[in-house]
PDB file of C-alpha atoms in Angstrom:
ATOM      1  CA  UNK A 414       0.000   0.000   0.000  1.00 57.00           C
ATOM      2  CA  UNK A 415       1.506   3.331  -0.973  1.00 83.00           C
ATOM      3  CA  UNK A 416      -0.477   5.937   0.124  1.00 95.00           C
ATOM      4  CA  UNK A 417       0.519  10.045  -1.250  1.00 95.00           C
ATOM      5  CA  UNK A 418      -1.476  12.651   0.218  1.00 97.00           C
ATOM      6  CA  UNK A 419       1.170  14.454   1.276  1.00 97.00           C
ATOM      7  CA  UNK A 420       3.182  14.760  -2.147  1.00 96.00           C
ATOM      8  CA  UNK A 421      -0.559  15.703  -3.878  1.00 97.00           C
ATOM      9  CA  UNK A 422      -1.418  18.186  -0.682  1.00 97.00           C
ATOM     10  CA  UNK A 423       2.284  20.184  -1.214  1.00 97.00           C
ATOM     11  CA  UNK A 424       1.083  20.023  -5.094  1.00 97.00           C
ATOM     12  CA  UNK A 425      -2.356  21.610  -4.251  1.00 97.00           C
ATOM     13  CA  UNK A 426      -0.846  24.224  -2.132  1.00 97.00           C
ATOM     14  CA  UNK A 427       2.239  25.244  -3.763  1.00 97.00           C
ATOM     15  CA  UNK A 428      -0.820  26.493  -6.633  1.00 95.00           C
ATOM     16  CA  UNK A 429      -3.005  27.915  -3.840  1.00 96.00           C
ATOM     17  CA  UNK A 430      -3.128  27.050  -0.428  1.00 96.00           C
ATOM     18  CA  UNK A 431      -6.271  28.408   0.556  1.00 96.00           C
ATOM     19  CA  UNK A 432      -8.003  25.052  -1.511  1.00 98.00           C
ATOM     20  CA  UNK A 433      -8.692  22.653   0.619  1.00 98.00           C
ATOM     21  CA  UNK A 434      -7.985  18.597  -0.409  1.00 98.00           C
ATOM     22  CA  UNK A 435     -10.975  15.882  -0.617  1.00 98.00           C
ATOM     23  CA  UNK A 436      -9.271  12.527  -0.561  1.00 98.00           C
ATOM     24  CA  UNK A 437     -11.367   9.994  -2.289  1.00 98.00           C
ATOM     25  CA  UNK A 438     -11.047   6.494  -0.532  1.00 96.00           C
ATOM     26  CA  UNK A 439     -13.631   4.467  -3.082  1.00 94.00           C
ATOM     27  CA  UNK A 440     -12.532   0.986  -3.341  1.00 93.00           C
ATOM     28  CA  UNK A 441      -9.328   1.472  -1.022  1.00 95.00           C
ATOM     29  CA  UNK A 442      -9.514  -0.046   2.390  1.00 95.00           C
ATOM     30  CA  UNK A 443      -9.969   1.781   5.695  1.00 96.00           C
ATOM     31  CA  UNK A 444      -6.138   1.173   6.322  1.00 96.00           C
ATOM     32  CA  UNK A 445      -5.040   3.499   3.076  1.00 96.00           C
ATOM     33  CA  UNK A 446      -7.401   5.690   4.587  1.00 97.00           C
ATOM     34  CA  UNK A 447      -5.786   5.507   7.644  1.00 97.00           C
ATOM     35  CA  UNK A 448      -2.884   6.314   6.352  1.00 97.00           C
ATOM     36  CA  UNK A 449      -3.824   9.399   4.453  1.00 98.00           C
ATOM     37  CA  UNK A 450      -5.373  10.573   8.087  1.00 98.00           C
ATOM     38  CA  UNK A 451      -1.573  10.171   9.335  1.00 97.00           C
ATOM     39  CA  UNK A 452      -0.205  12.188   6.646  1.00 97.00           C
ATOM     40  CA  UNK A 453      -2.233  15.035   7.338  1.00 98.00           C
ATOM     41  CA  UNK A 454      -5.966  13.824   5.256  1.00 98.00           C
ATOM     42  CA  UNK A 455      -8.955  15.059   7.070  1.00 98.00           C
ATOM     43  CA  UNK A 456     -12.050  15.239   4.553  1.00 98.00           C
ATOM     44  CA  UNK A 457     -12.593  12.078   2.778  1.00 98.00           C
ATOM     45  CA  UNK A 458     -15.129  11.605  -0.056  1.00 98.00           C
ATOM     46  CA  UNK A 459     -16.921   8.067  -0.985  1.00 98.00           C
ATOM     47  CA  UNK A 460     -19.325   7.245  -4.028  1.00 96.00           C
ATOM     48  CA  UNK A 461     -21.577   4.577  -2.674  1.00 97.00           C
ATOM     49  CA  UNK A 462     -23.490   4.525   0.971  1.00 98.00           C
ATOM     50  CA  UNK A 463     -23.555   1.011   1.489  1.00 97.00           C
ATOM     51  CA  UNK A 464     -19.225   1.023   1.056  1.00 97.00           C
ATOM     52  CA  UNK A 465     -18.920   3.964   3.411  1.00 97.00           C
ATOM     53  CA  UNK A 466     -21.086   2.301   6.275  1.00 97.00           C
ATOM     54  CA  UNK A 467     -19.118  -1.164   5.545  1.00 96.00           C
ATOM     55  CA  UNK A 468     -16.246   0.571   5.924  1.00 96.00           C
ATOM     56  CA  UNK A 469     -15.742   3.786   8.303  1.00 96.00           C
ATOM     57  CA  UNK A 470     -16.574   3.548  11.619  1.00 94.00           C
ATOM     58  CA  UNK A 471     -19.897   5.642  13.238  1.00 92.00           C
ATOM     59  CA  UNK A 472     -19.299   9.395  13.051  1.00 93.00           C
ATOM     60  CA  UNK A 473     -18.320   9.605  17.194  1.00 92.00           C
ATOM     61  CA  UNK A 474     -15.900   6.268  16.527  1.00 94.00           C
ATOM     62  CA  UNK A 475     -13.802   8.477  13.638  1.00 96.00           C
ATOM     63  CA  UNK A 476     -10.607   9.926  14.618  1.00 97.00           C
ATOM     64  CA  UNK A 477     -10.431  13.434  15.684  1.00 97.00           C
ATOM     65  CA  UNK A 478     -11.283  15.760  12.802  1.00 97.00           C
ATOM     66  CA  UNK A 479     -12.251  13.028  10.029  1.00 98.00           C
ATOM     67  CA  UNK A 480     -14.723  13.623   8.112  1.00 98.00           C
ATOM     68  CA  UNK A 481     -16.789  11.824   5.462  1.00 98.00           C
ATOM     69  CA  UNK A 482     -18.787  13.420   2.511  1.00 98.00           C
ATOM     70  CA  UNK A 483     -21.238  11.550   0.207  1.00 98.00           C
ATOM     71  CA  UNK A 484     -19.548  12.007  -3.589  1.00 98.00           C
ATOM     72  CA  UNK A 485     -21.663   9.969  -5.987  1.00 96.00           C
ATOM     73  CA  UNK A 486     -25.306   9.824  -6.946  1.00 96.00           C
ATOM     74  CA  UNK A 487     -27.940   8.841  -3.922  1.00 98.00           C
ATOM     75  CA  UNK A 488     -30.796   7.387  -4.213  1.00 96.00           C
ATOM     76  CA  UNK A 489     -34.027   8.333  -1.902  1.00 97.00           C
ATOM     77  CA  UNK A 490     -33.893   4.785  -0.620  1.00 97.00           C
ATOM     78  CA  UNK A 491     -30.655   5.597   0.439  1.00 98.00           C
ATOM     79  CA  UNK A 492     -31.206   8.884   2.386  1.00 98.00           C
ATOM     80  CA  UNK A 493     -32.011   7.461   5.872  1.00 97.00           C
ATOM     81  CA  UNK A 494     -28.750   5.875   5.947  1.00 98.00           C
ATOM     82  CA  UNK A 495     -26.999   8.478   4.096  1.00 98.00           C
ATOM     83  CA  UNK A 496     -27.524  10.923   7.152  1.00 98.00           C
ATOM     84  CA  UNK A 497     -26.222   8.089   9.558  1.00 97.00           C
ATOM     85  CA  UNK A 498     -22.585   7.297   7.818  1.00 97.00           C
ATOM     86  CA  UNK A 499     -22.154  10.528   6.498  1.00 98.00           C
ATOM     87  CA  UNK A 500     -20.927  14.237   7.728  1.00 98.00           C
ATOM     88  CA  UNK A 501     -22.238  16.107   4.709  1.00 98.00           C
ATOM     89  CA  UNK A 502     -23.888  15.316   1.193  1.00 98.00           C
ATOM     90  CA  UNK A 503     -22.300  16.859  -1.918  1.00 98.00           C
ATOM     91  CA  UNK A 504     -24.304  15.435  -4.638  1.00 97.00           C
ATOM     92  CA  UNK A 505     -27.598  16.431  -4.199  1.00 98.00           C
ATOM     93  CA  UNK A 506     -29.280  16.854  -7.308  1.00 97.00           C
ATOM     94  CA  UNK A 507     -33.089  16.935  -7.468  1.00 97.00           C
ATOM     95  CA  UNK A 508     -36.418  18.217  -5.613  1.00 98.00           C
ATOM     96  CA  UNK A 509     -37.354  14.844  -4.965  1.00 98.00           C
ATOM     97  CA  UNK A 510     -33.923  14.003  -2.917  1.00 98.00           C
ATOM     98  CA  UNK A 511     -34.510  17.324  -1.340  1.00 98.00           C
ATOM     99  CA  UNK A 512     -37.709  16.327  -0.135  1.00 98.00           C
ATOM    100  CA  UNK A 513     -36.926  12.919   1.517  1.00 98.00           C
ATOM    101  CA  UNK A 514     -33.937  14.002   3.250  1.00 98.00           C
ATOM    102  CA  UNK A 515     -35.504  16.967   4.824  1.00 98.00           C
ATOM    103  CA  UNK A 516     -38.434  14.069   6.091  1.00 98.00           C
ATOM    104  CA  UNK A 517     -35.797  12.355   7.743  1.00 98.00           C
ATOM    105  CA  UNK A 518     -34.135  15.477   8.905  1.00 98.00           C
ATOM    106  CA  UNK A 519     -37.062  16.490  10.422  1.00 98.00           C
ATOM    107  CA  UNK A 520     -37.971  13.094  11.921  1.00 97.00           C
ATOM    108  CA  UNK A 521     -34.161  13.240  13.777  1.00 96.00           C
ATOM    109  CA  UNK A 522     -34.647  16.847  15.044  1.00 97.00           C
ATOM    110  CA  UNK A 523     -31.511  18.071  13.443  1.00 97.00           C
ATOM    111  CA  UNK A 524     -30.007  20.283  10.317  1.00 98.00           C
ATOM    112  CA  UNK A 525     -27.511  18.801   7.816  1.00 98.00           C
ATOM    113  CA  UNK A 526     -24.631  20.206   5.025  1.00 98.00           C
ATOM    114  CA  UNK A 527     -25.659  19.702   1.217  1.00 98.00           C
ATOM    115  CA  UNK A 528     -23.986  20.718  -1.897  1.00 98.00           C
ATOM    116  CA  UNK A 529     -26.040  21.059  -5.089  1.00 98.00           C
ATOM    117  CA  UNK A 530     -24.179  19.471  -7.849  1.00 98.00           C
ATOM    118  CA  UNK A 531     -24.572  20.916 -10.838  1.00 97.00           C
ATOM    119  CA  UNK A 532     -24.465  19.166 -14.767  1.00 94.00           C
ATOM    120  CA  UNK A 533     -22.360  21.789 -16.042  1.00 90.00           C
ATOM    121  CA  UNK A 534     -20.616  19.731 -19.044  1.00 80.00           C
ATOM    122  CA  UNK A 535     -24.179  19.015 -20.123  1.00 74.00           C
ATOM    123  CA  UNK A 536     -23.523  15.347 -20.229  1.00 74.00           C
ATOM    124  CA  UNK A 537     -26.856  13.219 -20.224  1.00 75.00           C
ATOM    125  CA  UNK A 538     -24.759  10.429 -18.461  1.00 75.00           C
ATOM    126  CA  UNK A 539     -23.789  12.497 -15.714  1.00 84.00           C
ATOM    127  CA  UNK A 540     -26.007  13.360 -12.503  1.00 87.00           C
ATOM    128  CA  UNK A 541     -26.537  16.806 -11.398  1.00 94.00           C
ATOM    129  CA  UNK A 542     -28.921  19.360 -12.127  1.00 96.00           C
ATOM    130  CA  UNK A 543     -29.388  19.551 -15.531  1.00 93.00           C
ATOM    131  CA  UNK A 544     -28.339  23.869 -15.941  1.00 94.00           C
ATOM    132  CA  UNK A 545     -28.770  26.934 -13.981  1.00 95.00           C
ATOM    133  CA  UNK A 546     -32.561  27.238 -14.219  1.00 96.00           C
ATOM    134  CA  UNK A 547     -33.148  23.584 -12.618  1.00 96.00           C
ATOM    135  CA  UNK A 548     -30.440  24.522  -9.564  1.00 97.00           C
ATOM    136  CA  UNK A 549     -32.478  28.179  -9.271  1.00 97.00           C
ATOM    137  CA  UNK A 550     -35.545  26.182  -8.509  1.00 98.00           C
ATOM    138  CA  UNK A 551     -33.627  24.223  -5.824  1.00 98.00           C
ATOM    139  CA  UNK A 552     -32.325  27.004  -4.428  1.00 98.00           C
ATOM    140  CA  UNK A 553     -35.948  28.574  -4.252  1.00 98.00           C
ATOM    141  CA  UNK A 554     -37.342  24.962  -2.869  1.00 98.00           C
ATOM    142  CA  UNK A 555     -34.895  25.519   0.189  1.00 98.00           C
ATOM    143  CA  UNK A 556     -37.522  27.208   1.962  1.00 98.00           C
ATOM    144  CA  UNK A 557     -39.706  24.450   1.993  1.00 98.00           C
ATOM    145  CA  UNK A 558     -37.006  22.533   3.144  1.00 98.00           C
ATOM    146  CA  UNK A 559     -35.265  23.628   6.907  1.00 98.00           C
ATOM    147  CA  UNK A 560     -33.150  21.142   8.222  1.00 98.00           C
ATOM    148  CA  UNK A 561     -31.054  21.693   5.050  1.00 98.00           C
ATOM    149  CA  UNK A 562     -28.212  23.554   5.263  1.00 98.00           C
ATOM    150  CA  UNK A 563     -26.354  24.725   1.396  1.00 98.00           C
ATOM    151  CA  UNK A 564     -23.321  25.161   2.056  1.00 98.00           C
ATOM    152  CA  UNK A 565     -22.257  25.516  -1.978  1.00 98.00           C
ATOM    153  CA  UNK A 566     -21.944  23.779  -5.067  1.00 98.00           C
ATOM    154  CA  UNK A 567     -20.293  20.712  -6.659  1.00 98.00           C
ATOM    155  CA  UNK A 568     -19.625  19.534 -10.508  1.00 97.00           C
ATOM    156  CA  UNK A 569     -17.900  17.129 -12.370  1.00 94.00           C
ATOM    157  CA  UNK A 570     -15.627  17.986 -15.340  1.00 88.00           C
ATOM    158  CA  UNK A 571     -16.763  16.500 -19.183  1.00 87.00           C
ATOM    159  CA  UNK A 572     -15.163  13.480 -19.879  1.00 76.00           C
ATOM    160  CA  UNK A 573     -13.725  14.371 -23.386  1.00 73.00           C
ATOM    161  CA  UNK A 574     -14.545  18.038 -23.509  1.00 59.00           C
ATOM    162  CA  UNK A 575     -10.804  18.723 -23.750  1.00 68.00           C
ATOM    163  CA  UNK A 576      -9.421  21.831 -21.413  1.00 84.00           C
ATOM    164  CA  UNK A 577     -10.775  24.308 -22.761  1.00 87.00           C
ATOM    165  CA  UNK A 578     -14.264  22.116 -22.529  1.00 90.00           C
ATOM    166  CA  UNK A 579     -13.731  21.372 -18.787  1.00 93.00           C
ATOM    167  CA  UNK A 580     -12.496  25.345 -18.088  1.00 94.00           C
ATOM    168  CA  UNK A 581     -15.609  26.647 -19.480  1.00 93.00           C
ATOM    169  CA  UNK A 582     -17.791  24.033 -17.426  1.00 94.00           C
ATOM    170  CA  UNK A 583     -15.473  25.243 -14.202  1.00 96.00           C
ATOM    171  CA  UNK A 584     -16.455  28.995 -14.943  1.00 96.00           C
ATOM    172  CA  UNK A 585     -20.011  28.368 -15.649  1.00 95.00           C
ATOM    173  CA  UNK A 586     -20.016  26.636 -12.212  1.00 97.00           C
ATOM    174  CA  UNK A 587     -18.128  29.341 -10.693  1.00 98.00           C
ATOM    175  CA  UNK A 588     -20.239  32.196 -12.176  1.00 97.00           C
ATOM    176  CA  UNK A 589     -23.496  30.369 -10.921  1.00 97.00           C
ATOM    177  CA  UNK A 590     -21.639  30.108  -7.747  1.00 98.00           C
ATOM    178  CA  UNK A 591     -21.040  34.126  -7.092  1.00 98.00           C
ATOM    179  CA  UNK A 592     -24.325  34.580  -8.004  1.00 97.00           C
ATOM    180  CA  UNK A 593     -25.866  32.847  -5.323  1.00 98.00           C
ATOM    181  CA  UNK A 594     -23.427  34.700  -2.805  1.00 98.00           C
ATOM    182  CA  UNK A 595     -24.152  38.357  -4.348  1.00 98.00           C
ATOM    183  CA  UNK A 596     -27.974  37.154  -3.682  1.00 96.00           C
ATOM    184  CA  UNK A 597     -27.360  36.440   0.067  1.00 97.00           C
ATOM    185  CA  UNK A 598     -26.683  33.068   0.090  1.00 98.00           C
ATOM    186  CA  UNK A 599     -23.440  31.831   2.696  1.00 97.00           C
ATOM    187  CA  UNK A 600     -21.254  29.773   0.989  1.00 98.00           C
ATOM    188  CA  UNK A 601     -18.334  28.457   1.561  1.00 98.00           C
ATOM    189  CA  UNK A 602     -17.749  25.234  -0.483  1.00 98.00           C
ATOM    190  CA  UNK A 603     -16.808  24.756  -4.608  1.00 98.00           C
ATOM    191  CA  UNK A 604     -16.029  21.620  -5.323  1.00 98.00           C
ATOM    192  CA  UNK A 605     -14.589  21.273  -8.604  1.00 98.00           C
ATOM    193  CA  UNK A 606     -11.592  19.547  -9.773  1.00 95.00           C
ATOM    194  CA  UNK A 607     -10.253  15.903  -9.679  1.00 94.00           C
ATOM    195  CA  UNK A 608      -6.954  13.807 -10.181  1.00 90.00           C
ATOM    196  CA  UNK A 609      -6.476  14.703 -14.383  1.00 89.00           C
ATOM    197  CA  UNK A 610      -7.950  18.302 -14.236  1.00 93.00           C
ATOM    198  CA  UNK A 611      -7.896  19.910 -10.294  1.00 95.00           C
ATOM    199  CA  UNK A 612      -5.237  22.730 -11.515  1.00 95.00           C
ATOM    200  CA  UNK A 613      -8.047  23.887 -14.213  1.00 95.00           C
ATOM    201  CA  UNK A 614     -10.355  23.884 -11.304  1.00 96.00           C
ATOM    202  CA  UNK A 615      -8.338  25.864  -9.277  1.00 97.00           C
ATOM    203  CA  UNK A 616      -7.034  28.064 -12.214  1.00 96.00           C
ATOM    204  CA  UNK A 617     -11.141  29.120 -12.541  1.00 97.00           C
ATOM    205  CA  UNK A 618     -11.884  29.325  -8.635  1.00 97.00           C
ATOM    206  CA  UNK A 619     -12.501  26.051  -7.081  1.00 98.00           C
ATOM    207  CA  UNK A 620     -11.590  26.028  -2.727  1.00 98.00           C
ATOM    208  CA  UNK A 621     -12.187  21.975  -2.631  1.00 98.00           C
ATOM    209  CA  UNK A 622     -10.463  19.554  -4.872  1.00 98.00           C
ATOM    210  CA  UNK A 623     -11.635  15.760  -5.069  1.00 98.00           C
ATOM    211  CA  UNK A 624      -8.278  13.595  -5.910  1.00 97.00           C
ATOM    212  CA  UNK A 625      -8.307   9.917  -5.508  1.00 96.00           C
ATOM    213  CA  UNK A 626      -6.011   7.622  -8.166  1.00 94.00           C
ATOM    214  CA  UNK A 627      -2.878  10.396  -7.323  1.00 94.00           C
ATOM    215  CA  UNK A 628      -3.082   9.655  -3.217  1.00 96.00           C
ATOM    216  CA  UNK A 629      -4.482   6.384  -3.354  1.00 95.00           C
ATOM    217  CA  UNK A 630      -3.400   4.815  -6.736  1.00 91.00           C
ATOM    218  CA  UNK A 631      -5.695   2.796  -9.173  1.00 85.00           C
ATOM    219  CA  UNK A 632      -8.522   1.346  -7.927  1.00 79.00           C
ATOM    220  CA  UNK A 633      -9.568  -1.755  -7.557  1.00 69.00           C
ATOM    221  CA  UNK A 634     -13.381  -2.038  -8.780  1.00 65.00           C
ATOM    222  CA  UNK A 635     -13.279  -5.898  -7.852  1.00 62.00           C
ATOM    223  CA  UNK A 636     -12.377  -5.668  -4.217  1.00 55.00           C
TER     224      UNK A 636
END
């Protein structure tokens, strides 16, 4: 097990230090995690509920300062347990989602961290709100909706759109982004930017970068 964070967290710094470092654990055991945590690593992003509750310990079991964010698509089926393994959700992405995890918000008595993500490549493969007029309407459905707490936005680059293709889906993201803070919103989180394009992301304003393969190494999909 070879484990990098702190080689990619010098990386990420030495461009802007303000940006904070996501490492994504998917696939890699709870010792590489570990690890990363002992090299400095304290925000750690999965894709899939059910491996994040086989894997990390309860939220009060966690070493001091870890913390666990929800990454990939989740499904309403999902949300109960969602709120139990995880210390915010970053891929939030449509009314309905909104809806069920402010019923078992409200059921538990307590408020919770969400990013929207947003579609920006305009892939139909990707999840996400499909453009700015579909994350407005979240935005407005956040009064109907309490115990959830935006705390900013998330997006995924295009898989092939080239760098000039994932810059202009960074800006777009970013622009949407300032928006919502010159309206009143308080934000604090833009997630954008993983292992093959973070310095774009940076480069057009991201504070949270999402790198994996470069701290971790390839995964493993049949573990």
């Amino acid at each position: 097990m070879s484990v990098d964070y702190r080689k990619v967290h010098d990386q990420v710094a030495s461009l802007s230090p303000s940006v904070s470092l996501m490492a994504v654990s998917k696939t890699h055991p709870y010792e590489a995690v570990l690890e990363a945590y002992g090299q400095g690593a304290r925000l750690f992003g999965e894709n899939r509920v059910q491996e994040a509750a086989s894997k990390f310990p309860e939220p009060s079991r966690r070493p001091e300062g870890m913390k666990l964010c929800l990454i990939g698509h989740l499904q309403r089926n999902k949300a109960k347990r969602a709120l139990e393994v995880f210390d915010r959700i970053d891929s939030v992405d449509s009314l309905a989602l909104m809806d069920e995890l402010e019923k078992r918000l409200a059921q538990l008595e307590r408020t919770f961290p969400i990013l929207f993500e947003l579609r920006s490549s305009g892939e139909e493969q990707k999840t996400g709100f499909a453009d700015e007029g579909a994350l407005m309407e979240a935005v407005a459905h956040l009064e109907a909706c309490p115990h959830l707490i935006l705390r900013g936005l998330m997006t995924v680059g295009p898989l092939d759109g080239g760098g000039e293709g994932t810059r202009m889906a960074f800006r777009r993201t970013k622009a949407l982004y300032d928006r919502l803070i010159a309206q009143g919103l308080e934000l604090s989180v833009l997630s954008m930017g993983m292992s093959g394009d973070w310095t774009l992301a940076i480069e057009e304003g991201s504070n949270e970068v999402r790198i994996g393969t470069a701290i971790f190494g390839a995964r493993n999909y049949n573990a």
